C-alpha cells in the first residue's frame, strides 16, 4: 500500500487516534511513525478503523508530550525489525532499535515484519527427540522436546527466572544453535543482570536479547514476543539453524494484552481478562514450530497470579505446551531447589516409545513413591513415622532420600551459595534414582543426598562424613 500522511486528533495514554484522508486509511496492524520534535521516534500500530477517516492506534513508546495536530506518516506495512547475523550479540527493543549502547547496525541489515503466519501444518515436523538439560528432576519426570514448547509455571519468588537462566547456561555446551531471549514485562534489574552475565560467560555472541520491560507502555510489552519470534523465524527459515527461544514472562504478554484491550474500550471477559485471550495466546504459540531441517525450541516462564493454577491465562497457555514444569512454593520453603513439583509436572515425551522402557518405568516408580509419601504426610505429622507399617516406613524413607537427590546446585546461584553448579546426564539421573529406590541409600544420612550432582558424589559425601564420625 502507498504511504499516506495524517494528523493526531486525540491522545489517551497509549491510545492515539489519527485522521487520514477518506481513501488513504492504513490497514490494520500497519506501522505509523509520528513526526514529532523528540530525538526518540514514536511508532504506533493501527488496531481499528473507527470511522471512514480515522484509525485508532496503540503507541509502542511513551506518548508524554504528544499533541493534537502532530503529523503522522503511515508506512503502509507492519512494523519491521532487523534480523540475521547482525543482531547476534545485541540487545534490541520492540521496534528493533539497538539498546546496548553499542554501534548502530549496518544499513544493509535485512528486515522482516513482525506479523507472519505460522508454518503450514504439512511443513511442520513433530518433536520426538529428547532435549537434555542436565537438570535431574526435569530430565527424569518432565523431559523437554527438541523443537517443542515447555512452560515453567510458578508464583512470585519460586525460581522461574533462575531456572530459565540455568537452562541458558546448560544449553551452551550441548546445544549448537542460536538463542533468542525475550524479556517480556520483567524488571529492568533482571535485564541488566542477564546482559552482564552473558557478556562474562561468552554466551552473548550466539544470543539475541529482545526487551520490553515493566516500565514500558503496554503496547511494547504486548508486541515484544512477536519481535523475538520474528528473529527466531528468520534463523529457522532463511539460515536453517536450530533456535532456542526463551521467554520470561509470558503472563506479562497476556497482562499487556489485557491493558491494551481495556484502553481500546473492549468489554472484559472472565476474571477481567481481554475477550481475545485465547486468540492472542494461540497466534503467538502456533508460530513457535519446527520445519524440516531446523527447529525452534521454546522454553517459557509463566507467572501464576496468587498461585491460582485455574487462572484463565495459565490454562490458555498450558493448553499449547508439550512439557509443563510446575514450581511449588512449599518445596521452595523447605529449601528444595529447583522447587519443581514432581507430581504436578508432566511431559508428552514421557512415553516408553520416546524415552525408552527403562526411563519410563523409573519415572513411574519415582512418582509412585513420592505420591505415597505425600499421602502419608498428614499421618506422619499427627502420629509420627513410627506409627506407619514397615512397608510404608520404607517407602517414606526412600522417597525422602529421592526428594533430596532431585535437588541440585545451579551455576547461576554459585555467587550466592558458594556451591559450584552441577549438570547431570539423563543416564546418571536414572541410575541414581534406581539405586535409591532399590535401597542402596537406606542407611545413608539424608543430608548426603541434598544438593549434589550424581549418586557417586553423594556416596563420597557419605563416606567422608562417616570417616569424620558425624553427619555430612
mmCIF file of C-alpha atoms in Angstrom, residues 207-415:
data_model
loop_
_atom_site.group_PDB
_atom_site.id
_atom_site.type_symbol
_atom_site.label_atom_id
_atom_site.label_comp_id
_atom_site.label_asym_id
_atom_site.label_seq_id
_atom_site.Cartn_x
_atom_site.Cartn_y
_atom_site.Cartn_z
ATOM 1 C CA UNK A 207 22.334 -14.826 21.510
ATOM 2 C CA UNK A 208 19.884 -12.043 20.676
ATOM 3 C CA UNK A 209 18.221 -10.211 23.589
ATOM 4 C CA UNK A 210 14.873 -8.501 22.991
ATOM 5 C CA UNK A 211 13.331 -6.483 25.832
ATOM 6 C CA UNK A 212 10.005 -4.837 26.548
ATOM 7 C CA UNK A 213 10.351 -4.161 30.273
ATOM 8 C CA UNK A 214 7.977 -3.413 33.115
ATOM 9 C CA UNK A 215 8.434 0.379 32.817
ATOM 10 C CA UNK A 216 7.462 0.437 29.128
ATOM 11 C CA UNK A 217 3.955 1.070 27.718
ATOM 12 C CA UNK A 218 1.598 -1.926 27.344
ATOM 13 C CA UNK A 219 1.921 -1.858 23.534
ATOM 14 C CA UNK A 220 5.670 -2.565 23.778
ATOM 15 C CA UNK A 221 5.192 -5.403 26.280
ATOM 16 C CA UNK A 222 2.414 -6.859 24.128
ATOM 17 C CA UNK A 223 4.421 -6.933 20.893
ATOM 18 C CA UNK A 224 7.897 -7.831 22.166
ATOM 19 C CA UNK A 225 7.314 -11.645 21.960
ATOM 20 C CA UNK A 226 6.432 -11.203 18.261
ATOM 21 C CA UNK A 227 9.687 -9.279 17.706
ATOM 22 C CA UNK A 228 11.750 -12.079 19.312
ATOM 23 C CA UNK A 229 9.799 -14.748 17.441
ATOM 24 C CA UNK A 230 10.357 -12.969 14.107
ATOM 25 C CA UNK A 231 14.145 -13.036 14.684
ATOM 26 C CA UNK A 232 13.926 -16.763 15.568
ATOM 27 C CA UNK A 233 11.852 -17.465 12.428
ATOM 28 C CA UNK A 234 14.488 -15.802 10.224
ATOM 29 C CA UNK A 235 17.244 -18.085 11.564
ATOM 30 C CA UNK A 236 14.925 -21.091 11.150
ATOM 31 C CA UNK A 237 13.628 -20.306 7.648
ATOM 32 C CA UNK A 238 16.491 -18.463 5.932
ATOM 33 C CA UNK A 239 19.558 -19.816 7.764
ATOM 34 C CA UNK A 240 18.132 -23.298 8.577
ATOM 35 C CA UNK A 241 19.605 -23.121 12.082
ATOM 36 C CA UNK A 242 18.177 -24.542 15.290
ATOM 37 C CA UNK A 243 16.910 -21.834 17.630
ATOM 38 C CA UNK A 244 16.374 -21.869 21.385
ATOM 39 C CA UNK A 245 13.653 -19.297 22.183
ATOM 40 C CA UNK A 246 13.409 -18.261 25.840
ATOM 41 C CA UNK A 247 10.599 -16.071 27.131
ATOM 42 C CA UNK A 248 10.371 -14.534 30.570
ATOM 43 C CA UNK A 249 7.493 -13.932 31.246
ATOM 44 C CA UNK A 250 4.579 -14.975 29.001
ATOM 45 C CA UNK A 251 1.967 -13.980 31.602
ATOM 46 C CA UNK A 252 3.158 -10.363 31.184
ATOM 47 C CA UNK A 253 2.316 -10.667 27.464
ATOM 48 C CA UNK A 254 -1.261 -11.638 28.402
ATOM 49 C CA UNK A 255 -1.360 -8.880 31.017
ATOM 50 C CA UNK A 256 -0.219 -6.274 28.468
ATOM 51 C CA UNK A 257 -2.900 -7.546 26.046
ATOM 52 C CA UNK A 258 -5.477 -7.057 28.791
ATOM 53 C CA UNK A 259 -4.303 -3.456 29.328
ATOM 54 C CA UNK A 260 -4.448 -2.752 25.578
ATOM 55 C CA UNK A 261 -7.931 -4.289 25.381
ATOM 56 C CA UNK A 262 -9.168 -2.019 28.210
ATOM 57 C CA UNK A 263 -7.584 1.047 26.594
ATOM 58 C CA UNK A 264 -9.368 0.216 23.335
ATOM 59 C CA UNK A 265 -12.680 0.084 25.225
ATOM 60 C CA UNK A 266 -13.447 -3.630 24.851
ATOM 61 C CA UNK A 267 -15.653 -5.241 27.491
ATOM 62 C CA UNK A 268 -13.596 -7.537 29.756
ATOM 63 C CA UNK A 269 -14.196 -11.277 29.830
ATOM 64 C CA UNK A 270 -13.644 -13.889 32.543
ATOM 65 C CA UNK A 271 -11.701 -12.623 35.618
ATOM 66 C CA UNK A 272 -11.246 -9.269 33.850
ATOM 67 C CA UNK A 273 -9.118 -10.652 31.011
ATOM 68 C CA UNK A 274 -9.494 -9.499 27.410
ATOM 69 C CA UNK A 275 -12.199 -11.281 25.330
ATOM 70 C CA UNK A 276 -9.491 -12.165 22.768
ATOM 71 C CA UNK A 277 -7.255 -14.001 25.307
ATOM 72 C CA UNK A 278 -7.324 -17.447 23.648
ATOM 73 C CA UNK A 279 -6.781 -15.960 20.161
ATOM 74 C CA UNK A 280 -3.800 -13.848 21.249
ATOM 75 C CA UNK A 281 -2.089 -16.755 23.034
ATOM 76 C CA UNK A 282 -2.746 -19.095 20.077
ATOM 77 C CA UNK A 283 -1.453 -16.601 17.498
ATOM 78 C CA UNK A 284 1.847 -16.434 19.413
ATOM 79 C CA UNK A 285 2.219 -20.124 20.295
ATOM 80 C CA UNK A 286 1.238 -21.517 16.874
ATOM 81 C CA UNK A 287 4.125 -19.632 15.267
ATOM 82 C CA UNK A 288 6.587 -21.488 17.528
ATOM 83 C CA UNK A 289 7.022 -24.515 15.279
ATOM 84 C CA UNK A 290 9.731 -26.652 13.695
ATOM 85 C CA UNK A 291 10.090 -27.287 9.984
ATOM 86 C CA UNK A 292 12.227 -29.835 8.146
ATOM 87 C CA UNK A 293 15.887 -29.168 8.806
ATOM 88 C CA UNK A 294 15.504 -26.604 11.606
ATOM 89 C CA UNK A 295 13.711 -26.454 14.927
ATOM 90 C CA UNK A 296 12.549 -23.734 17.314
ATOM 91 C CA UNK A 297 12.612 -24.994 20.906
ATOM 92 C CA UNK A 298 10.697 -22.694 23.238
ATOM 93 C CA UNK A 299 11.144 -22.507 26.999
ATOM 94 C CA UNK A 300 8.760 -20.068 28.638
ATOM 95 C CA UNK A 301 8.397 -18.840 32.205
ATOM 96 C CA UNK A 302 4.786 -18.184 33.236
ATOM 97 C CA UNK A 303 3.853 -16.245 36.368
ATOM 98 C CA UNK A 304 0.853 -17.763 38.159
ATOM 99 C CA UNK A 305 -1.154 -14.959 39.820
ATOM 100 C CA UNK A 306 -1.769 -15.669 43.528
ATOM 101 C CA UNK A 307 -0.625 -19.294 42.934
ATOM 102 C CA UNK A 308 -4.001 -19.956 41.220
ATOM 103 C CA UNK A 309 -3.369 -22.581 38.544
ATOM 104 C CA UNK A 310 -7.006 -22.339 37.381
ATOM 105 C CA UNK A 311 -6.465 -18.730 36.222
ATOM 106 C CA UNK A 312 -7.712 -18.294 32.597
ATOM 107 C CA UNK A 313 -4.317 -17.014 31.378
ATOM 108 C CA UNK A 314 -2.485 -20.008 32.871
ATOM 109 C CA UNK A 315 -4.928 -22.557 31.403
ATOM 110 C CA UNK A 316 -4.837 -20.836 27.974
ATOM 111 C CA UNK A 317 -1.018 -21.012 27.858
ATOM 112 C CA UNK A 318 -0.730 -24.574 29.240
ATOM 113 C CA UNK A 319 -3.007 -25.990 26.513
ATOM 114 C CA UNK A 320 -0.266 -25.282 23.918
ATOM 115 C CA UNK A 321 2.631 -26.913 25.808
ATOM 116 C CA UNK A 322 4.445 -30.238 25.308
ATOM 117 C CA UNK A 323 6.116 -30.121 28.732
ATOM 118 C CA UNK A 324 4.672 -28.468 31.840
ATOM 119 C CA UNK A 325 7.027 -27.744 34.740
ATOM 120 C CA UNK A 326 5.248 -26.592 37.905
ATOM 121 C CA UNK A 327 7.194 -24.793 40.631
ATOM 122 C CA UNK A 328 5.947 -25.302 44.187
ATOM 123 C CA UNK A 329 6.048 -22.687 46.919
ATOM 124 C CA UNK A 330 6.011 -25.345 49.670
ATOM 125 C CA UNK A 331 9.097 -27.088 48.205
ATOM 126 C CA UNK A 332 10.889 -23.728 47.931
ATOM 127 C CA UNK A 333 10.009 -23.029 51.582
ATOM 128 C CA UNK A 334 11.581 -26.384 52.565
ATOM 129 C CA UNK A 335 14.787 -25.480 50.709
ATOM 130 C CA UNK A 336 14.420 -27.894 47.769
ATOM 131 C CA UNK A 337 15.833 -26.176 44.681
ATOM 132 C CA UNK A 338 14.885 -26.303 41.876
ATOM 133 C CA UNK A 339 11.438 -26.203 43.566
ATOM 134 C CA UNK A 340 9.813 -28.328 40.843
ATOM 135 C CA UNK A 341 6.718 -30.272 41.901
ATOM 136 C CA UNK A 342 7.394 -33.822 40.609
ATOM 137 C CA UNK A 343 3.709 -34.815 40.799
ATOM 138 C CA UNK A 344 2.202 -31.778 39.032
ATOM 139 C CA UNK A 345 4.849 -31.575 36.268
ATOM 140 C CA UNK A 346 4.314 -33.600 33.101
ATOM 141 C CA UNK A 347 5.505 -34.114 29.540
ATOM 142 C CA UNK A 348 4.073 -35.762 26.438
ATOM 143 C CA UNK A 349 7.554 -37.216 25.851
ATOM 144 C CA UNK A 350 7.360 -39.404 28.952
ATOM 145 C CA UNK A 351 6.396 -42.400 26.852
ATOM 146 C CA UNK A 352 8.306 -45.708 26.535
ATOM 147 C CA UNK A 353 8.332 -45.294 22.728
ATOM 148 C CA UNK A 354 10.209 -41.974 23.071
ATOM 149 C CA UNK A 355 12.386 -42.125 26.208
ATOM 150 C CA UNK A 356 12.702 -45.897 26.376
ATOM 151 C CA UNK A 357 11.211 -48.508 28.691
ATOM 152 C CA UNK A 358 13.866 -48.110 31.403
ATOM 153 C CA UNK A 359 13.418 -44.329 31.770
ATOM 154 C CA UNK A 360 9.615 -44.578 31.677
ATOM 155 C CA UNK A 361 9.430 -47.277 34.380
ATOM 156 C CA UNK A 362 11.920 -45.443 36.602
ATOM 157 C CA UNK A 363 9.940 -42.187 36.298
ATOM 158 C CA UNK A 364 6.693 -44.006 37.178
ATOM 159 C CA UNK A 365 8.349 -45.760 40.127
ATOM 160 C CA UNK A 366 9.775 -42.454 41.415
ATOM 161 C CA UNK A 367 6.448 -40.655 41.032
ATOM 162 C CA UNK A 368 4.627 -43.513 42.797
ATOM 163 C CA UNK A 369 6.991 -43.347 45.800
ATOM 164 C CA UNK A 370 6.723 -39.542 46.039
ATOM 165 C CA UNK A 371 2.894 -39.685 45.730
ATOM 166 C CA UNK A 372 2.682 -42.254 48.540
ATOM 167 C CA UNK A 373 4.948 -40.078 50.717
ATOM 168 C CA UNK A 374 2.658 -37.072 50.069
ATOM 169 C CA UNK A 375 -0.411 -39.154 51.044
ATOM 170 C CA UNK A 376 1.218 -40.204 54.316
ATOM 171 C CA UNK A 377 2.474 -36.756 55.354
ATOM 172 C CA UNK A 378 -0.642 -35.877 57.381
ATOM 173 C CA UNK A 379 -0.417 -39.156 59.326
ATOM 174 C CA UNK A 380 3.298 -38.609 59.966
ATOM 175 C CA UNK A 381 2.603 -35.046 61.190
ATOM 176 C CA UNK A 382 -0.104 -36.265 63.596
ATOM 177 C CA UNK A 383 1.224 -39.597 64.874
ATOM 178 C CA UNK A 384 4.862 -39.765 63.845
ATOM 179 C CA UNK A 385 6.632 -42.047 61.364
ATOM 180 C CA UNK A 386 6.866 -44.852 63.975
ATOM 181 C CA UNK A 387 3.086 -45.483 63.686
ATOM 182 C CA UNK A 388 3.357 -46.465 59.998
ATOM 183 C CA UNK A 389 3.593 -50.061 58.836
ATOM 184 C CA UNK A 390 7.011 -51.449 57.839
ATOM 185 C CA UNK A 391 6.283 -51.141 54.089
ATOM 186 C CA UNK A 392 5.099 -47.554 54.360
ATOM 187 C CA UNK A 393 8.074 -46.643 56.557
ATOM 188 C CA UNK A 394 10.413 -47.995 53.875
ATOM 189 C CA UNK A 395 8.637 -46.041 51.118
ATOM 190 C CA UNK A 396 8.782 -42.808 53.154
ATOM 191 C CA UNK A 397 12.460 -43.382 53.938
ATOM 192 C CA UNK A 398 13.311 -43.821 50.226
ATOM 193 C CA UNK A 399 11.006 -41.030 48.994
ATOM 194 C CA UNK A 400 12.661 -38.530 51.364
ATOM 195 C CA UNK A 401 16.082 -39.512 50.023
ATOM 196 C CA UNK A 402 14.826 -39.324 46.431
ATOM 197 C CA UNK A 403 13.363 -35.859 47.085
ATOM 198 C CA UNK A 404 16.766 -34.671 48.307
ATOM 199 C CA UNK A 405 18.589 -36.319 45.414
ATOM 200 C CA UNK A 406 16.389 -34.407 42.931
ATOM 201 C CA UNK A 407 17.641 -31.093 44.366
ATOM 202 C CA UNK A 408 20.651 -29.675 42.548
ATOM 203 C CA UNK A 409 23.047 -26.693 42.827
ATOM 204 C CA UNK A 410 22.894 -24.281 39.857
ATOM 205 C CA UNK A 411 25.692 -22.412 38.109
ATOM 206 C CA UNK A 412 23.752 -19.128 38.215
ATOM 207 C CA UNK A 413 23.382 -19.306 42.016
ATOM 208 C CA UNK A 414 27.046 -20.113 42.659
ATOM 209 C CA UNK A 415 27.811 -16.478 43.518
#
